[in-house]
XYZ file of C-alpha atoms in Angstrom:
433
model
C -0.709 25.627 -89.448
C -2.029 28.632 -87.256
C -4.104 27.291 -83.932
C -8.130 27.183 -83.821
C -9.587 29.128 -80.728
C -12.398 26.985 -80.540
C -11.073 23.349 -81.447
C -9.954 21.539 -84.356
C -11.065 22.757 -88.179
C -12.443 19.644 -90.023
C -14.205 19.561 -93.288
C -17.555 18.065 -93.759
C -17.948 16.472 -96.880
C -21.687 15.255 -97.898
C -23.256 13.396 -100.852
C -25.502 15.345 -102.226
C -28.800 13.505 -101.419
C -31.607 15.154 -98.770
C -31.390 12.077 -96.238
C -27.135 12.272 -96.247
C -27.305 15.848 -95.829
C -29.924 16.055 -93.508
C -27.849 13.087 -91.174
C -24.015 15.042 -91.627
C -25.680 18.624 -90.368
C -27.890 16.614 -87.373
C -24.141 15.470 -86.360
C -22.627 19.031 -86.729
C -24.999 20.188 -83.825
C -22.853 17.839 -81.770
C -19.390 18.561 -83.023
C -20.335 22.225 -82.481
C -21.150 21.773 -78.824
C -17.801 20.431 -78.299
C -15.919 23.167 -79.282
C -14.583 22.108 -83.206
C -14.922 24.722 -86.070
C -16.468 23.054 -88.771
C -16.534 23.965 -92.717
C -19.710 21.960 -94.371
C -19.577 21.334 -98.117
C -22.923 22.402 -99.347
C -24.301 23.146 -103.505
C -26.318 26.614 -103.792
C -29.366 25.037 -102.898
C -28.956 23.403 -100.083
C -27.803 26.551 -98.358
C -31.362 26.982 -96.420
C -30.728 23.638 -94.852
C -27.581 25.484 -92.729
C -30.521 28.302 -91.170
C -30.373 26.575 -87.870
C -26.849 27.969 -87.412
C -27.037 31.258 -88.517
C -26.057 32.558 -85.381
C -22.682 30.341 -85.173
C -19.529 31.634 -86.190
C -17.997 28.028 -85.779
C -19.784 26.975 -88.988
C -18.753 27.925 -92.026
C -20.264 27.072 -95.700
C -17.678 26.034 -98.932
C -20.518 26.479 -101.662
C -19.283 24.164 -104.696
C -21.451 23.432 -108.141
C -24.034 20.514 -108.052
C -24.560 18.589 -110.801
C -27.238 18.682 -113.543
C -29.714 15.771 -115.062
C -27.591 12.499 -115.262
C -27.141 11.348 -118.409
C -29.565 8.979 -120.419
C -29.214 5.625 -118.973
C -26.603 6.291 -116.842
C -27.346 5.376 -113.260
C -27.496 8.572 -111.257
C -25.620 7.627 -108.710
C -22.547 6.819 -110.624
C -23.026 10.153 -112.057
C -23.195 12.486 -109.385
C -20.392 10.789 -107.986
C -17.895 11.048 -111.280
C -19.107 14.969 -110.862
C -18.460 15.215 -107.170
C -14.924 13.598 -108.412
C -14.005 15.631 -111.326
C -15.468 19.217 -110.741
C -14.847 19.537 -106.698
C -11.684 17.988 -106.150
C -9.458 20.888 -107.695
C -12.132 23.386 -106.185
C -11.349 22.259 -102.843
C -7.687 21.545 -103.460
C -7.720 25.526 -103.842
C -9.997 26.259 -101.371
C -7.542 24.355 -98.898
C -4.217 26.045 -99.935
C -6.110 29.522 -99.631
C -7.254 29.117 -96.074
C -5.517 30.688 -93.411
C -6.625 27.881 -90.745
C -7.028 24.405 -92.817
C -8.782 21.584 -91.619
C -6.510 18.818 -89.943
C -9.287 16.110 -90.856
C -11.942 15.653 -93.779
C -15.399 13.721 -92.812
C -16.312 12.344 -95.839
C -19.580 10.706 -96.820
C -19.437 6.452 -97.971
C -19.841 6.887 -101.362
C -17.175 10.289 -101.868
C -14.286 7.521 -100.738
C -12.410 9.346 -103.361
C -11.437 12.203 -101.007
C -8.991 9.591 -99.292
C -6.948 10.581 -102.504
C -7.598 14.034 -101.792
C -6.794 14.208 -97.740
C -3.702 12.366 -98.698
C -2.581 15.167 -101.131
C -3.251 17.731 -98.551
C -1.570 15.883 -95.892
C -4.872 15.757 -93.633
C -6.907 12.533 -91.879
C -9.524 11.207 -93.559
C -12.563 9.784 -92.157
C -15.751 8.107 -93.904
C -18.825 9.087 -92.097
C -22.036 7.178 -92.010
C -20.741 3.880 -93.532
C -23.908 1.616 -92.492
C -22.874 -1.290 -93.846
C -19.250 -2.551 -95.609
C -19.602 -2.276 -99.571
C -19.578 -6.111 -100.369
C -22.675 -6.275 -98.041
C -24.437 -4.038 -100.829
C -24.643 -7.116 -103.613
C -27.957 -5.762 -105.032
C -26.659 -2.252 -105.855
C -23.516 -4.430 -107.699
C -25.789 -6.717 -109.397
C -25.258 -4.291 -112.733
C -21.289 -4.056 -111.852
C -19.272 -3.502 -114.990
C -16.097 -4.667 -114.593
C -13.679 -2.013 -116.156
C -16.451 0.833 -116.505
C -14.357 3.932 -114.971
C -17.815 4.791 -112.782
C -18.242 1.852 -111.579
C -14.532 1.521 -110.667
C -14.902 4.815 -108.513
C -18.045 3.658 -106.921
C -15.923 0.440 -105.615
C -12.994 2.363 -104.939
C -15.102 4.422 -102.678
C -15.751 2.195 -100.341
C -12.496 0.169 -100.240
C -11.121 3.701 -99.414
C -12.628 2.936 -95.775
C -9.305 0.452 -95.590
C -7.204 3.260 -95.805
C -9.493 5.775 -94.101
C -7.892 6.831 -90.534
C -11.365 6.553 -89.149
C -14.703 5.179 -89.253
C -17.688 7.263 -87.726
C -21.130 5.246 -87.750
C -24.723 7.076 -87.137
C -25.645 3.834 -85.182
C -24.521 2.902 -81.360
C -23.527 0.279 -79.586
C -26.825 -1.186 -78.210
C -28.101 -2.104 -81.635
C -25.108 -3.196 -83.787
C -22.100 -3.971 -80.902
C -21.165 -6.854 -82.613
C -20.573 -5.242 -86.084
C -18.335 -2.347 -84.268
C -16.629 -4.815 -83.147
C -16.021 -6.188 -86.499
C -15.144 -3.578 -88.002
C -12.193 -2.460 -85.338
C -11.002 -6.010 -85.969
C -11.158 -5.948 -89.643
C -9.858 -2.633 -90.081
C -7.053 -3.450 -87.341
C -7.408 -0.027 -85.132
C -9.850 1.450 -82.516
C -11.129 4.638 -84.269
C -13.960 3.020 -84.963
C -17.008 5.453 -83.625
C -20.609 4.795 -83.078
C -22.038 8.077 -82.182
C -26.021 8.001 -83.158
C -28.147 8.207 -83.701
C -27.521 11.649 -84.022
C -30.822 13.143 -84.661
C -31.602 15.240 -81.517
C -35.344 14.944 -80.560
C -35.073 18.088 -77.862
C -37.955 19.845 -79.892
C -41.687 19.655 -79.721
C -43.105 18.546 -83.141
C -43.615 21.991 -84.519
C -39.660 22.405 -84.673
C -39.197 19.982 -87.249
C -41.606 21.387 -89.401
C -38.939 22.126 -91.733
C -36.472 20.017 -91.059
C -34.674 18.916 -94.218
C -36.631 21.087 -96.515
C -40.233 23.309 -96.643
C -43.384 21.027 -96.382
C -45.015 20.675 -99.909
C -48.505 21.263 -97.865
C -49.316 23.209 -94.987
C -47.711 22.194 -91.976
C -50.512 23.716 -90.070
C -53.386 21.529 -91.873
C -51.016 18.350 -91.572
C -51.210 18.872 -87.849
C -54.394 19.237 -87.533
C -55.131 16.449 -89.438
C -52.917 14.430 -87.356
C -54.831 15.382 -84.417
C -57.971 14.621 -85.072
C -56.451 11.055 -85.423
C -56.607 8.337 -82.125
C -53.643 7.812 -80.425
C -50.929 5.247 -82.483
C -53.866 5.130 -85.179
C -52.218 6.656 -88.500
C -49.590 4.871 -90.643
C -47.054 7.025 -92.007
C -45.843 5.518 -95.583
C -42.431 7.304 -97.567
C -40.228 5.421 -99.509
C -37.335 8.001 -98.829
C -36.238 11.185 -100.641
C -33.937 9.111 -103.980
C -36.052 6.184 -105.151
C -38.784 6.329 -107.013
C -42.129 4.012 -107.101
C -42.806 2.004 -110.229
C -46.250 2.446 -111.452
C -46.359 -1.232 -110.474
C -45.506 -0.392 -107.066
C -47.787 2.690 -106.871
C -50.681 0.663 -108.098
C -49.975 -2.216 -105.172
C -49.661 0.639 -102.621
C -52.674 2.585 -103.304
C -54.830 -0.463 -103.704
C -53.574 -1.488 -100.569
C -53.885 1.805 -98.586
C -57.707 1.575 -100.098
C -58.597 -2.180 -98.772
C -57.264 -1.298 -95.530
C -59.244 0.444 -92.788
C -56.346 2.301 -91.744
C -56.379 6.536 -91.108
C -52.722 6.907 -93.442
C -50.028 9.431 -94.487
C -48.338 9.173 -98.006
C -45.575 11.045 -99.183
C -45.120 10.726 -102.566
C -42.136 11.732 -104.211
C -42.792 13.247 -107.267
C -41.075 11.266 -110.639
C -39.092 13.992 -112.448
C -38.431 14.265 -116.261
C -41.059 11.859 -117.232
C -44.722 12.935 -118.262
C -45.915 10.035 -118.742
C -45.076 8.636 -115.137
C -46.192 11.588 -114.021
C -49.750 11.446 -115.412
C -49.737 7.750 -114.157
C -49.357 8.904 -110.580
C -51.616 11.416 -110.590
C -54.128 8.867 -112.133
C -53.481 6.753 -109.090
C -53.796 9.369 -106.269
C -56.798 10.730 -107.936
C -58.402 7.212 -108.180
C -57.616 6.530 -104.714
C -58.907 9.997 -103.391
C -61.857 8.836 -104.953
C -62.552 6.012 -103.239
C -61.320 6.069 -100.043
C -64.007 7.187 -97.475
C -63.619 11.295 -96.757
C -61.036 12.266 -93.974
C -59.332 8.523 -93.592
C -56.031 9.414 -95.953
C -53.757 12.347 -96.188
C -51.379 12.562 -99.644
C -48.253 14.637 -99.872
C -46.928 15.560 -102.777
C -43.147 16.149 -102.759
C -41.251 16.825 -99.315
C -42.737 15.959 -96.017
C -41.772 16.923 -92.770
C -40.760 13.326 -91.870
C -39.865 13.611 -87.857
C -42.738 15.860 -87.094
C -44.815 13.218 -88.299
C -43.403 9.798 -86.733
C -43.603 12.535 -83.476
C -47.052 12.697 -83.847
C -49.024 10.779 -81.362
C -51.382 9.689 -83.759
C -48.692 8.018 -85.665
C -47.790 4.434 -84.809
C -46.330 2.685 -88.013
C -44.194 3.244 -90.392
C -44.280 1.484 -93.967
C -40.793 2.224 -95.748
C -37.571 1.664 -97.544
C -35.250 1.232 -94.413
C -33.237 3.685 -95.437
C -30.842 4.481 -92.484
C -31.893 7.328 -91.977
C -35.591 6.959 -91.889
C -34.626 3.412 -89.946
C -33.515 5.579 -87.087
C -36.161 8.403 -86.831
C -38.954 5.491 -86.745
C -36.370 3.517 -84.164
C -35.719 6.952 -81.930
C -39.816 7.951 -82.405
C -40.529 4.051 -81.092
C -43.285 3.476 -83.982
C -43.618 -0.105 -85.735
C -41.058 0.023 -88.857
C -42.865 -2.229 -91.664
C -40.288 -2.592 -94.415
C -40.356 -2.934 -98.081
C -36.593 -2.003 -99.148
C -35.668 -1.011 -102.641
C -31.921 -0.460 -103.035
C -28.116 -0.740 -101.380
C -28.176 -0.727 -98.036
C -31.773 -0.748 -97.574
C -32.103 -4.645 -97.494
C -29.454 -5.337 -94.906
C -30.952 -2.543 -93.039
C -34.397 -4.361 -93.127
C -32.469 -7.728 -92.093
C -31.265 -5.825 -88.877
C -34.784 -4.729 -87.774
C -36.636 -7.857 -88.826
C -34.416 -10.557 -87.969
C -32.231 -9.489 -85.275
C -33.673 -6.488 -83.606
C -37.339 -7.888 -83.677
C -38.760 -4.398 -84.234
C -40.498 -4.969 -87.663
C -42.599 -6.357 -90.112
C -41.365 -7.391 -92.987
C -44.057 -6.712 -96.152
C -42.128 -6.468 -99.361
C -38.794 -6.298 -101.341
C -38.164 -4.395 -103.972
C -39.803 -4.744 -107.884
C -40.080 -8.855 -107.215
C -41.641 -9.973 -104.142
C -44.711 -7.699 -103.914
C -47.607 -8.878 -102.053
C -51.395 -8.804 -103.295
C -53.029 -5.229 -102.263
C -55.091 -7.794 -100.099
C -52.036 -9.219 -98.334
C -51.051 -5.972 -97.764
C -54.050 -4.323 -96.356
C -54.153 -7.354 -93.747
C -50.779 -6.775 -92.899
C -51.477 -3.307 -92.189
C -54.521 -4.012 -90.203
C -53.699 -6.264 -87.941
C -50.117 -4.494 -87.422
C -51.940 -1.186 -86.693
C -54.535 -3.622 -84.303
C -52.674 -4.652 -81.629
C -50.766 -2.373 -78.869
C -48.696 -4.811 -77.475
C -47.538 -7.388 -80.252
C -43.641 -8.160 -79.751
C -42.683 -6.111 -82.698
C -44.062 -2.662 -81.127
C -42.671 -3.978 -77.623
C -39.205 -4.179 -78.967
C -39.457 -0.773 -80.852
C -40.037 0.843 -77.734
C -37.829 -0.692 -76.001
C -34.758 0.268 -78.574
C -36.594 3.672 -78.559
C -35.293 3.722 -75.155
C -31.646 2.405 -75.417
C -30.988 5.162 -77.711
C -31.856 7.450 -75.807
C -29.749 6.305 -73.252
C -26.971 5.801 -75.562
C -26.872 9.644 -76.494
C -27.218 11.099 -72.938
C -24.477 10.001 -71.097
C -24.092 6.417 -72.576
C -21.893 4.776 -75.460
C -22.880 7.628 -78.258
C -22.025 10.304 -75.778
C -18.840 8.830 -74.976
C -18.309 7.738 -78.798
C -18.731 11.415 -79.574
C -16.190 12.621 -76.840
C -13.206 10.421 -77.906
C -14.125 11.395 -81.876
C -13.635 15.409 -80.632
C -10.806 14.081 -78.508
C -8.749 12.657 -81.123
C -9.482 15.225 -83.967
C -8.158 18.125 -81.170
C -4.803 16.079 -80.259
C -4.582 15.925 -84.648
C -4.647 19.796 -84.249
C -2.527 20.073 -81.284
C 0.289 17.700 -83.564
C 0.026 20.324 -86.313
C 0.659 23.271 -84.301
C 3.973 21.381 -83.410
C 5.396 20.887 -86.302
């Protein structure tokens, strides 16, 4: 294996979802800066998302097929994953055996656990990236679990694969979850264990995320402006994240709620896709609440926002969503109040972490089940968006501040620094043999 003149090749390997993208290229920007060549696994259209380092010769793309429409009553997930499985495996099998300067390590996304199999057949580390949580921690997503269904056996699979994995890498640091790193070193009986988030870098003003992730379905200009006309910490922000999608149920409770309030708000809705009749519902909704909400007090998106520019806003001081990790940690690193209502996976331990042992939230729903009255809920956004100092917004801004801390100079940084260490003395063993 021929020597890198930068650092050690790895291989990024994402699931093919915005917010999982989005999170594996934020932590290329740091891999870069310390010198490793990176290949990123991307499909055709995610190719605009790699613009930011079009000047870099240390990153490369491998463009692979994504997959079309799941199949009717198949849960997507399962799906994409059996594709990812099937179709990419041999493809990068090839790829690997082709390339004059091979990766010594593959970084694989939590649910792709399957590449274990493959970093074993090409003789290469393996590492799962962005594991939030452990897989039996996830009981709601394995509430429909069928025993002996080949998908479901690769989606469980997956994430036992992080027993065998080499290494752990977690977009989280120490100051928040310590005792779970620790856990995790202990239960998986080695070190290279790393907490290296949250690896969003906030070293732009709020017009350089205006595409972050994706083009703004509106104007970013008229967004802006929008924003600030707004008093300071006076707007909510509410997205449910870039895979689930409301209920009509859910949209109804929302927009009810958003219209008994007296709160100045930002929705992103994400558009339902292959079903008309959904469809018409929502825009029945929006419409209705357009309507009726007073002139200038609510701001709808339709499709993809530009998330960070907004929870950078100044006008922006809560944040009603799924606790997804992701959006978790750009509300955490912006310092705004994080009021939850989780849907899926990870999203409801996620919401336990802020809530009931971080103190940084407000918890205002769960799922299909426990939905509060739209009166409940306009209350609760109220008297959240009322008060300045209430412990919850306290606490969010001082967390705000530990990770900040934690990423210049602190755990992250040093996280980060042993991760590059370890994955160069991989390459240096390589160039022995």
């Amino acid at each position: 294996m021929s020597s890198t003149k930068t650092g050690s090749h790895i291989l990024l390997y994402p699931f093919f979802a915005s917010g999982h993208i989005i999170s594996l290229l934020d932590f290329t920007h740091h891999l870069l800066s310390r010198g490793l060549t990176v290949t990123v696994i991307v499909k055709p259209n995610n190719l605009p998302l790699l613009h930011p380092f079009k000047n870099t010769s240390s990153l490369q793309p491998l463009v692979l097929p994504g997959a079309g429409p799941p199949p009717p009553n198949k849960l997507p997930i399962l799906s994409f994953i059996r594709f990812m499985r099937d179709v990419h495996y041999p493809l990068i099998v090839n790829w690997f055996r082709s390339h004059e300067s091979p990766p010594v390590a593959i970084l694989a996304d939590y649910f792709l656990g399957w590449s274990q199999q493959l970093a074993t057949e090409l003789a290469i580390k393996h590492i799962m990236t962005f594991a939030k949580c452990p897989w039996w921690q996830i009981d709601r997503l394995h509430k429909d679990y069928e025993s002996g269904d080949p998908d479901w056996e690769l989606l469980r699979e997956s994430w036992l694969a992080v027993y065998a994995s080499w290494g752990i890498v977690f977009n989280s640091f120490s100051e928040l979850e310590q005792l779970y790193i620790d856990y995790m070193k202990t239960e998986l009986g080695h070190q290279r264990v790393w907490a290296v988030g949250p690896v969003l870098s906030l070293d732009k003003d709020v017009v350089g995320y205006a595409n972050r992730g994706g083009s703004s379905s509106v104007p970013f200009h008229e967004l802006m402006a929008w924003l600030d006309s707004g008093k300071e910490k006076s707007v909510l922000y509410v997205c449910f994240g870039s895979v689930v999608t409301l209920t009509v149920k859910q949209m109804r409770e929302v927009a009810s709620s958003l219209e008994l309030s007296r709160v100045p708000f930002v929705w992103c809705v994400r558009n339902p896709s292959n079903n008309e009749q959904v469809t018409d519902d929502y825009n029945t909704i929006l419409k209705g609440l357009e309507e009726r909400v007073e002139k200038g007090r609510g701001f709808v998106i339709k499709g993809w926002a530009p998330q960070l520019a907004i929870l950078r806003h100044k006008a922006v001081g809560a944040f009603l969503t799924n606790c997804g990790w992701n959006s978790a940690l750009e509300g955490l690193m912006t310092g705004v109040l994080l009021l939850t209502w989780p849907m899926f996976a990870d999203q409801y331990t996620n919401a336990e972490l802020v809530i009931d042992q971080l103190g940084l939230g407000i918890r205002v729903a769960e799922g299909e089940r426990k939905l509060p009255e739209p009166s409940e809920l306009a209350r609760i956004l109220d008297e959240s968006m009322k008060e300045e100092n209430i412990p919850e917004r306290v606490k969010a801004r001082e967390i705000k501040e530990a990770a900040v801390k934690a990423l210049k100079g602190g755990s992250s940084d040093k996280y980060l620094d042993d991760l590059v260490k370890n994955l160069n003395e991989l390459s240096l063993a390589a160039n022995k043999v």
